[in-house]
Amino acid sequence: MPIATVNPANGETLKTYEAMDEEELERRIRLAEATFLTYRTTAFADRARLLNRAADLLDEDRAEIARVMTTEMGKPVRQARAEAAKCAKAMRWYAEHAPELLADERPAESDVKDSGASHALVRYRPLGPVLAVMPWNFPLWQVVRFAAPALMAGNVGLLKHASNVPQTALYLEDLFHRAGFTEGCFQTLLIGSGAVDEILRDERIKAATLTGSEPAGRAVASTAGEMVKKTVLELGGSDPFVVMPSADVDRAAEVAVTARVQNNGQSCIAAKRFIVHSDVYDRFTERFTEGMKALKVGDPLKEETQVGPLASEQGRADLEELVDDARRGGATVLCGGERPDGPGWYYPPTVLAGLGREMRIHREEAFGPVATLYRAADLDEAVLIANDSPFGLSSNVWTREAAEVDRFVRDLEAGGVYVNGMTASHPAFPFGGVKRSGYGRELSGHGIREFCNITTVWHGA
């Protein structure tokens, strides 16, 4: 895949880039290693000052970088501006909270004495250069939610971004440099995916994080396992959105539309499978389908647009295959389901009902504005349908019954359970999944400690 900006609204190639050669890659890895030796000793206050400056610059650049993101991957420009603002917020959050999240831990005095020590503590120390392999769908946020905690922990980062968002990738490197970080603290590697394996095998790279597809995650995990290196993987998702009879059905249907089509439906944590109790199924289906039909699809640079094009021609083709397979298997298309005429990689908001387990879309992630509807007779069946997926990233539950909430929290196989709302990431809460959605956590204290050497310090009596 070429490293290029291709506008998904019209298919026009705007900029192309040559991949870095081996000499330049070596220079950058060597620089990262050397920079880490000094950056790791900097004070939290100095790191926070730099990260806060990066947040201020990002706020100033918000409109400009939003247009770049929209032009590169097609998200509505209003959502792009919100993504930039969210990144600045996360930077400030880690700048403020990193010292407490990474503070020395003191074991109970009784345990210290029992170990034969005069005193002991647990200290979090940085690992070194971390390779980040990031996707195109949230081209700023996915990177910042790794970079902000990694830099505050004293690590340095090397970014291999998706090949279709090179301008955003280069902007991120420039942003941190303008903020005052030493050049080797954060570097963008303009390389193809085929170069990742060799870089990960380099002894100077201490760990890796990847957000992306399951095949990409398997490849990185395999190499990292062979090299005995720490990894964090955030892979696909096919999140359930469960609606029970006690729920505010109209509100659930309204939120469900946003939950399905955010970022043009290209979000791992977008709700994709809508599991509705029989008692409220017809009402929810009517409201939800009406909401999906009413969405404004069009030029993502226009303020009124709610759904833009998919990021790539292949992505649209993959989505069409899933819908066509379901249709052939007997699913009912309640709205959408047909590629529109004209330029660009658009696909309409689509709702499918009457799904069967043999259909591909039941097992595979639909990365675009396509929703699947399931009818559940009771809570037990709702849980069974929700867990009948190879993925386990997040989940959404709508009910006013406390006992039902407890049951869903206990039994849903997911890294998050969002009650009477849609899944959203926030720097204070851990983010990640189970099953084929990956392992490890980003964000919160759990995220910043993923790439730390958790060190026991013991002093004899």
Coordinates of C-alpha atoms in Angstrom, one line a residue:
M1 CA 0.0 0.0 0.0
P2 CA 1.5 3.4 -1.0
I3 CA 2.1 6.0 1.6
A4 CA -0.3 8.7 0.4
T5 CA -3.2 11.0 1.1
V6 CA -6.1 9.9 -1.0
N7 CA -9.3 11.9 -0.5
P8 CA -12.0 9.3 0.1
A9 CA -14.7 11.8 -0.8
N10 CA -13.6 11.7 -4.5
G11 CA -10.7 9.2 -4.8
E12 CA -8.2 11.9 -5.7
T13 CA -4.6 11.3 -4.7
L14 CA -3.4 14.5 -3.1
K15 CA 0.1 13.7 -1.8
T16 CA 2.5 10.8 -1.9
Y17 CA 5.6 10.0 0.2
E18 CA 8.6 7.8 -0.3
A19 CA 9.2 5.3 2.5
M20 CA 12.2 5.9 4.7
D21 CA 15.2 3.9 3.7
E22 CA 17.2 1.7 6.1
E23 CA 19.8 4.4 6.8
E24 CA 17.1 6.8 7.9
L25 CA 15.4 4.2 10.0
E26 CA 18.7 3.3 11.7
R27 CA 19.3 7.0 12.4
R28 CA 15.9 7.4 14.1
I29 CA 16.2 4.2 16.2
R30 CA 19.7 5.2 17.3
L31 CA 18.4 8.7 18.2
A32 CA 15.5 7.2 20.2
E33 CA 17.9 5.0 22.2
A34 CA 20.2 7.9 22.9
T35 CA 17.4 10.3 23.8
F36 CA 15.9 7.9 26.2
L37 CA 19.0 7.7 28.3
T38 CA 18.6 11.4 29.2
Y39 CA 14.9 11.9 28.9
R40 CA 14.2 9.1 31.4
T41 CA 15.9 11.2 34.1
T42 CA 13.8 14.3 33.6
A43 CA 11.4 15.4 36.3
F44 CA 7.6 14.9 36.0
A45 CA 7.2 18.7 36.2
D46 CA 9.4 19.2 33.1
R47 CA 7.6 16.5 31.2
A48 CA 4.2 18.0 32.2
R49 CA 5.3 21.4 31.0
L50 CA 6.2 20.1 27.6
L51 CA 3.0 18.0 27.3
N52 CA 0.8 21.0 28.3
R53 CA 2.5 23.1 25.7
A54 CA 1.7 20.4 23.1
A55 CA -1.9 20.5 24.2
D56 CA -2.0 24.3 23.8
L57 CA -0.5 24.1 20.3
L58 CA -3.0 21.4 19.3
D59 CA -5.8 23.7 20.5
E60 CA -4.4 26.4 18.3
D61 CA -4.1 24.0 15.3
R62 CA -7.5 22.4 15.8
A63 CA -9.3 23.7 12.7
E64 CA -6.4 23.1 10.4
I65 CA -5.6 19.5 11.6
A66 CA -9.3 18.6 11.5
R67 CA -9.4 19.4 7.8
V68 CA -6.3 17.3 7.3
M69 CA -7.8 14.3 9.1
T70 CA -11.1 14.7 7.2
T71 CA -9.3 14.9 3.8
E72 CA -7.2 11.9 4.6
M73 CA -9.8 9.5 6.0
G74 CA -13.2 11.0 5.6
K75 CA -14.6 11.6 9.1
P76 CA -17.1 14.6 9.3
V77 CA -15.1 17.7 10.0
R78 CA -17.0 18.5 13.2
Q79 CA -16.1 15.1 14.6
A80 CA -12.5 15.7 13.6
R81 CA -12.4 19.0 15.6
A82 CA -13.9 17.1 18.5
E83 CA -11.1 14.5 18.2
A84 CA -8.4 17.1 18.3
A85 CA -10.0 18.7 21.4
K86 CA -10.2 15.3 23.1
C87 CA -6.5 14.7 22.5
A88 CA -5.6 18.1 24.1
K89 CA -7.7 17.1 27.1
A90 CA -5.9 13.8 27.4
M91 CA -2.5 15.4 27.3
R92 CA -3.5 17.8 30.1
W93 CA -5.0 14.9 32.1
Y94 CA -1.8 12.9 32.0
A95 CA 0.4 16.0 32.6
E96 CA -1.6 16.5 35.8
H97 CA -2.0 13.0 37.1
A98 CA 1.1 11.1 36.0
P99 CA 3.0 11.9 39.3
E100 CA 0.3 10.3 41.4
L101 CA -0.3 7.4 39.0
L102 CA 3.4 6.5 39.1
A103 CA 4.2 7.4 42.7
D104 CA 6.2 5.0 44.7
E105 CA 4.0 2.4 46.4
R106 CA 4.7 1.5 50.1
P107 CA 3.8 -2.1 51.2
A108 CA 2.2 -2.6 54.5
E109 CA 4.7 -2.2 57.4
S110 CA 3.9 -5.6 58.7
D111 CA 4.8 -7.2 55.3
V112 CA 8.0 -5.2 55.1
K113 CA 9.1 -6.5 58.6
D114 CA 8.0 -10.0 57.7
S115 CA 10.2 -9.9 54.6
G116 CA 13.2 -9.0 56.8
A117 CA 13.6 -5.5 55.4
S118 CA 14.1 -2.2 57.1
H119 CA 12.0 -0.6 54.4
A120 CA 10.8 -1.4 50.9
L121 CA 8.9 0.2 48.0
V122 CA 7.6 -0.5 44.5
R123 CA 8.8 2.0 41.8
Y124 CA 7.6 2.5 38.2
R125 CA 10.5 3.0 35.8
P126 CA 10.3 3.6 32.1
L127 CA 11.2 0.8 29.7
G128 CA 12.7 2.6 26.7
P129 CA 11.8 3.2 23.1
V130 CA 8.2 1.9 22.4
L131 CA 7.0 1.2 18.9
A132 CA 3.4 2.3 18.2
V133 CA 1.6 0.8 15.2
M134 CA -1.5 2.8 14.8
P135 CA -4.7 2.9 12.6
W136 CA -6.3 5.5 10.4
N137 CA -9.8 5.7 11.9
F138 CA -8.9 8.1 14.8
P139 CA -5.6 9.2 13.4
L140 CA -4.9 11.7 16.3
W141 CA -6.6 10.1 19.2
Q142 CA -5.2 6.6 18.8
V143 CA -1.7 8.0 18.8
V144 CA -2.1 10.5 21.6
R145 CA -3.7 8.0 24.0
F146 CA -0.4 6.1 23.7
A147 CA 2.0 9.0 23.4
A148 CA 0.8 11.1 26.4
P149 CA 1.2 8.4 29.1
A150 CA 4.3 7.0 27.5
L151 CA 6.1 10.4 27.5
M152 CA 4.9 11.2 31.0
A153 CA 6.3 7.8 32.1
G154 CA 9.7 8.7 30.7
N155 CA 9.6 6.5 27.6
V156 CA 10.2 7.6 24.0
G157 CA 8.0 6.7 21.1
L158 CA 8.4 5.6 17.5
L159 CA 5.2 5.9 15.4
K160 CA 4.4 3.7 12.5
H161 CA 1.0 5.2 11.4
A162 CA -1.4 3.9 8.8
S163 CA -0.2 4.5 5.3
N164 CA -3.2 6.5 4.3
V165 CA -2.8 9.2 7.0
P166 CA 0.8 10.4 6.4
Q167 CA 0.1 14.1 6.9
T168 CA -1.5 13.5 10.3
A169 CA 1.5 11.3 11.2
L170 CA 4.0 14.0 10.3
Y171 CA 1.9 16.6 12.1
L172 CA 2.2 14.6 15.3
E173 CA 6.0 14.5 15.2
D174 CA 6.1 18.2 14.4
L175 CA 3.6 19.0 17.3
F176 CA 5.8 17.4 19.9
H177 CA 8.9 19.0 18.5
R178 CA 7.3 22.5 18.6
A179 CA 6.2 21.8 22.1
G180 CA 9.9 21.5 23.1
F181 CA 10.4 17.7 23.4
T182 CA 13.8 16.6 22.3
E183 CA 13.8 15.3 18.7
G184 CA 14.2 11.7 19.7
C185 CA 11.3 11.7 22.2
F186 CA 8.7 11.2 19.5
Q187 CA 9.4 10.3 15.9
T188 CA 7.2 9.3 12.9
L189 CA 8.5 6.4 10.7
L190 CA 7.1 6.7 7.2
I191 CA 7.3 3.0 6.4
G192 CA 5.1 0.3 5.1
S193 CA 3.6 -2.5 7.3
G194 CA 6.2 -4.9 5.9
A195 CA 9.0 -3.1 7.8
V196 CA 7.4 -3.5 11.2
D197 CA 8.6 -7.0 11.9
E198 CA 12.3 -6.1 11.5
I199 CA 11.9 -3.0 13.7
L200 CA 10.2 -5.0 16.4
R201 CA 13.1 -7.5 16.4
D202 CA 15.6 -4.7 17.0
E203 CA 16.9 -5.1 20.6
R204 CA 16.7 -1.3 21.1
I205 CA 12.9 -1.4 20.8
K206 CA 11.7 -2.5 24.2
A207 CA 7.9 -2.9 23.7
A208 CA 5.1 -2.3 21.2
T209 CA 1.5 -1.2 21.2
L210 CA -0.9 -1.8 18.3
T211 CA -4.4 -0.7 17.5
G212 CA -5.8 -2.3 14.4
S213 CA -7.0 -5.5 12.7
E214 CA -6.8 -9.0 14.2
P215 CA -4.3 -10.2 11.5
A216 CA -2.0 -7.2 12.3
G217 CA -2.3 -7.9 16.0
R218 CA -1.4 -11.6 15.5
A219 CA 1.7 -10.7 13.5
V220 CA 3.0 -8.2 16.1
A221 CA 2.1 -10.5 19.0
S222 CA 3.9 -13.4 17.3
T223 CA 7.1 -11.4 16.7
A224 CA 7.0 -9.8 20.2
G225 CA 6.5 -13.2 21.8
E226 CA 9.4 -14.6 19.9
M227 CA 11.5 -11.6 21.1
V228 CA 10.0 -11.7 24.6
K229 CA 8.8 -8.1 24.4
K230 CA 5.8 -6.5 26.1
T231 CA 2.8 -5.7 23.9
V232 CA -0.6 -4.1 24.2
L233 CA -3.1 -4.9 21.6
E234 CA -6.5 -3.2 20.9
L235 CA -8.0 -5.1 18.0
G236 CA -11.5 -5.4 16.5
G237 CA -14.9 -5.1 18.2
S238 CA -18.5 -6.0 17.5
D239 CA -20.0 -4.5 20.5
P240 CA -23.5 -5.4 21.7
F241 CA -26.2 -2.8 22.5
V242 CA -28.8 -4.5 24.6
V243 CA -32.2 -2.9 25.2
M244 CA -34.5 -4.3 27.9
P245 CA -38.2 -3.5 28.5
S246 CA -37.6 -1.1 31.4
A247 CA -35.4 1.2 29.3
D248 CA -36.3 4.6 27.9
V249 CA -36.7 3.0 24.4
D250 CA -36.9 6.3 22.5
R251 CA -33.8 7.6 24.1
A252 CA -32.0 4.3 23.5
A253 CA -32.9 4.3 19.8
E254 CA -31.7 7.9 19.5
V255 CA -28.3 7.1 21.1
A256 CA -28.1 3.9 19.1
V257 CA -27.9 5.8 15.9
T258 CA -25.0 7.8 17.1
A259 CA -23.4 4.8 18.6
R260 CA -23.5 2.9 15.3
V261 CA -22.5 5.7 12.8
Q262 CA -19.9 7.7 14.8
N263 CA -16.8 8.1 12.7
N264 CA -18.8 6.9 9.7
G265 CA -19.3 3.6 11.5
Q266 CA -15.5 2.9 11.5
S267 CA -14.9 2.6 15.2
C268 CA -13.9 -0.5 17.1
I269 CA -16.1 0.6 20.0
A270 CA -19.1 1.5 17.9
A271 CA -22.2 -0.5 18.8
K272 CA -22.8 -2.9 16.0
R273 CA -25.1 -5.6 17.2
F274 CA -28.4 -4.4 18.6
I275 CA -30.1 -7.0 20.8
V276 CA -33.6 -6.0 21.8
H277 CA -36.1 -7.6 24.1
S278 CA -39.2 -8.9 22.3
D279 CA -41.5 -6.6 24.4
V280 CA -39.9 -3.5 22.9
Y281 CA -38.4 -4.8 19.7
D282 CA -40.9 -3.4 17.3
R283 CA -40.9 0.0 18.9
F284 CA -37.1 0.2 19.0
T285 CA -36.7 -1.0 15.5
E286 CA -39.1 1.6 14.1
R287 CA -37.4 4.5 15.9
F288 CA -33.9 3.2 15.2
T289 CA -34.5 2.7 11.5
E290 CA -36.1 6.1 11.1
G291 CA -33.1 7.6 12.8
M292 CA -30.7 5.8 10.5
K293 CA -32.7 6.9 7.4
A294 CA -32.7 10.5 8.4
L295 CA -28.9 10.9 8.7
K296 CA -27.3 13.4 6.4
V297 CA -24.7 11.7 4.2
G298 CA -22.4 13.8 2.1
D299 CA -19.2 15.9 1.9
P300 CA -17.4 15.4 5.2
L301 CA -16.0 19.0 5.0
K302 CA -19.5 20.4 5.2
E303 CA -20.7 21.2 8.8
E304 CA -24.1 19.6 8.3
T305 CA -22.7 16.2 7.2
Q306 CA -23.3 13.4 9.7
V307 CA -21.9 10.5 7.7
G308 CA -19.0 10.8 5.2
P309 CA -17.4 8.3 3.0
L310 CA -15.6 5.2 4.1
A311 CA -11.8 5.6 4.3
S312 CA -10.9 3.3 1.4
E313 CA -12.4 1.6 -1.6
Q314 CA -11.4 -1.8 -0.2
G315 CA -13.2 -1.0 3.1
R316 CA -16.4 -0.3 1.2
A317 CA -16.0 -3.5 -0.8
D318 CA -15.5 -5.5 2.4
L319 CA -18.6 -4.0 3.9
E320 CA -20.7 -4.7 0.8
E321 CA -19.6 -8.3 0.9
L322 CA -20.9 -8.7 4.5
V323 CA -24.2 -7.1 3.6
D324 CA -24.7 -9.1 0.4
D325 CA -23.8 -12.4 2.3
A326 CA -26.4 -11.6 4.9
R327 CA -29.0 -10.7 2.2
R328 CA -28.4 -14.0 0.4
G329 CA -28.8 -15.8 3.8
G330 CA -32.2 -14.4 4.3
A331 CA -31.6 -11.2 6.3
T332 CA -34.0 -8.4 5.8
V333 CA -32.6 -5.0 4.8
L334 CA -34.7 -2.3 6.6
C335 CA -32.9 0.6 5.1
G336 CA -29.8 1.2 3.0
G337 CA -27.8 -1.7 1.6
E338 CA -27.1 -0.3 -1.8
R339 CA -24.0 1.6 -3.0
P340 CA -24.9 5.1 -4.1
D341 CA -24.0 6.5 -7.5
G342 CA -21.2 9.1 -7.9
P343 CA -17.6 9.5 -6.8
G344 CA -16.2 8.7 -3.4
W345 CA -16.4 5.6 -1.2
Y346 CA -19.8 6.3 0.3
Y347 CA -22.1 3.6 1.8
P348 CA -25.5 4.4 3.3
P349 CA -26.6 3.9 6.9
T350 CA -28.0 0.3 6.8
V351 CA -30.1 -1.8 9.1
L352 CA -30.3 -5.6 8.8
A353 CA -32.8 -7.8 10.7
G354 CA -33.4 -11.5 10.7
L355 CA -29.7 -12.5 11.2
G356 CA -28.5 -16.1 11.5
R357 CA -25.4 -17.5 13.1
E358 CA -24.3 -18.8 9.7
M359 CA -24.0 -15.3 8.2
R360 CA -20.5 -13.8 8.1
I361 CA -21.7 -10.5 9.6
H362 CA -22.7 -12.4 12.8
R363 CA -19.1 -13.4 13.4
E364 CA -17.1 -10.6 11.6
E365 CA -16.7 -6.9 12.4
A366 CA -18.7 -4.6 10.1
F367 CA -16.5 -1.6 9.8
G368 CA -19.0 1.0 8.4
P369 CA -22.5 2.3 9.1
V370 CA -24.2 -1.1 9.1
A371 CA -26.3 -2.3 12.1
T372 CA -27.6 -5.8 12.8
L373 CA -30.8 -6.3 14.8
Y374 CA -31.5 -9.3 17.1
R375 CA -34.6 -10.2 19.0
A376 CA -34.2 -11.6 22.5
A377 CA -36.9 -13.4 24.5
D378 CA -35.4 -12.6 27.9
L379 CA -32.3 -11.5 29.7
D380 CA -30.7 -14.9 29.4
E381 CA -31.0 -15.0 25.6
A382 CA -29.8 -11.4 25.4
V383 CA -26.6 -12.4 27.3
L384 CA -26.1 -15.4 25.1
I385 CA -26.5 -13.4 21.9
A386 CA -24.2 -10.7 23.2
N387 CA -21.4 -13.2 24.1
D388 CA -21.8 -15.1 20.8
S389 CA -18.9 -13.2 19.2
P390 CA -15.2 -13.7 18.9
F391 CA -14.8 -10.1 20.1
G392 CA -15.1 -8.6 23.6
L393 CA -14.2 -4.9 23.4
S394 CA -17.1 -3.1 25.1
S395 CA -20.8 -3.3 25.5
N396 CA -23.9 -1.1 26.0
V397 CA -26.9 -2.0 28.2
W398 CA -30.2 -0.1 28.5
T399 CA -32.3 -1.0 31.6
R400 CA -33.6 0.6 34.7
E401 CA -33.5 -2.6 36.7
A402 CA -30.6 -2.8 39.2
A403 CA -30.7 -6.6 39.2
E404 CA -30.4 -6.7 35.4
V405 CA -27.4 -4.3 35.5
D406 CA -25.7 -6.5 38.0
R407 CA -26.3 -9.6 35.8
F408 CA -25.0 -7.9 32.7
V409 CA -21.9 -6.6 34.5
R410 CA -21.2 -10.1 35.8
D411 CA -21.8 -12.0 32.6
L412 CA -21.0 -9.9 29.5
E413 CA -17.6 -10.8 28.0
A414 CA -16.3 -7.4 27.4
G415 CA -13.7 -4.9 28.6
G416 CA -16.4 -2.3 29.4
V417 CA -20.1 -2.2 30.3
Y418 CA -21.8 1.1 29.6
V419 CA -25.3 1.4 31.2
N420 CA -27.9 3.7 29.6
G421 CA -25.3 5.4 27.4
M422 CA -22.9 4.6 24.6
T423 CA -19.3 3.5 24.9
A424 CA -16.8 6.4 24.9
S425 CA -13.2 6.6 26.0
H426 CA -11.9 9.0 28.6
P427 CA -8.4 9.3 30.0
A428 CA -9.5 8.4 33.5
F429 CA -10.9 5.0 32.6
P430 CA -9.1 1.9 31.4
F431 CA -9.8 0.9 27.8
G432 CA -9.3 -2.5 26.2
G433 CA -10.9 -5.8 25.6
V434 CA -10.9 -9.6 26.0
K435 CA -11.1 -12.5 23.6
R436 CA -10.0 -11.5 20.0
S437 CA -10.3 -7.8 20.9
G438 CA -6.8 -8.0 22.3
Y439 CA -5.2 -7.6 25.7
G440 CA -3.7 -5.0 28.0
R441 CA -5.2 -1.6 28.7
E442 CA -4.8 1.9 27.5
L443 CA -5.6 5.1 29.4
S444 CA -6.0 5.6 33.1
G445 CA -3.3 4.5 35.6
H446 CA -3.5 1.0 34.1
G447 CA -2.5 2.4 30.7
I448 CA 0.5 4.4 31.9
R449 CA 1.9 1.5 33.9
E450 CA 1.7 -0.9 30.9
F451 CA 5.1 0.2 29.7
C452 CA 6.9 0.5 33.0
N453 CA 9.4 -1.7 34.7
I454 CA 7.5 -2.4 38.0
T455 CA 10.5 -2.5 40.3
T456 CA 10.7 -3.9 43.9
V457 CA 13.2 -1.9 46.0
W458 CA 14.1 -3.8 49.2
H459 CA 16.5 -2.6 52.0
G460 CA 17.9 -5.0 54.5
A461 CA 17.4 -4.4 58.2

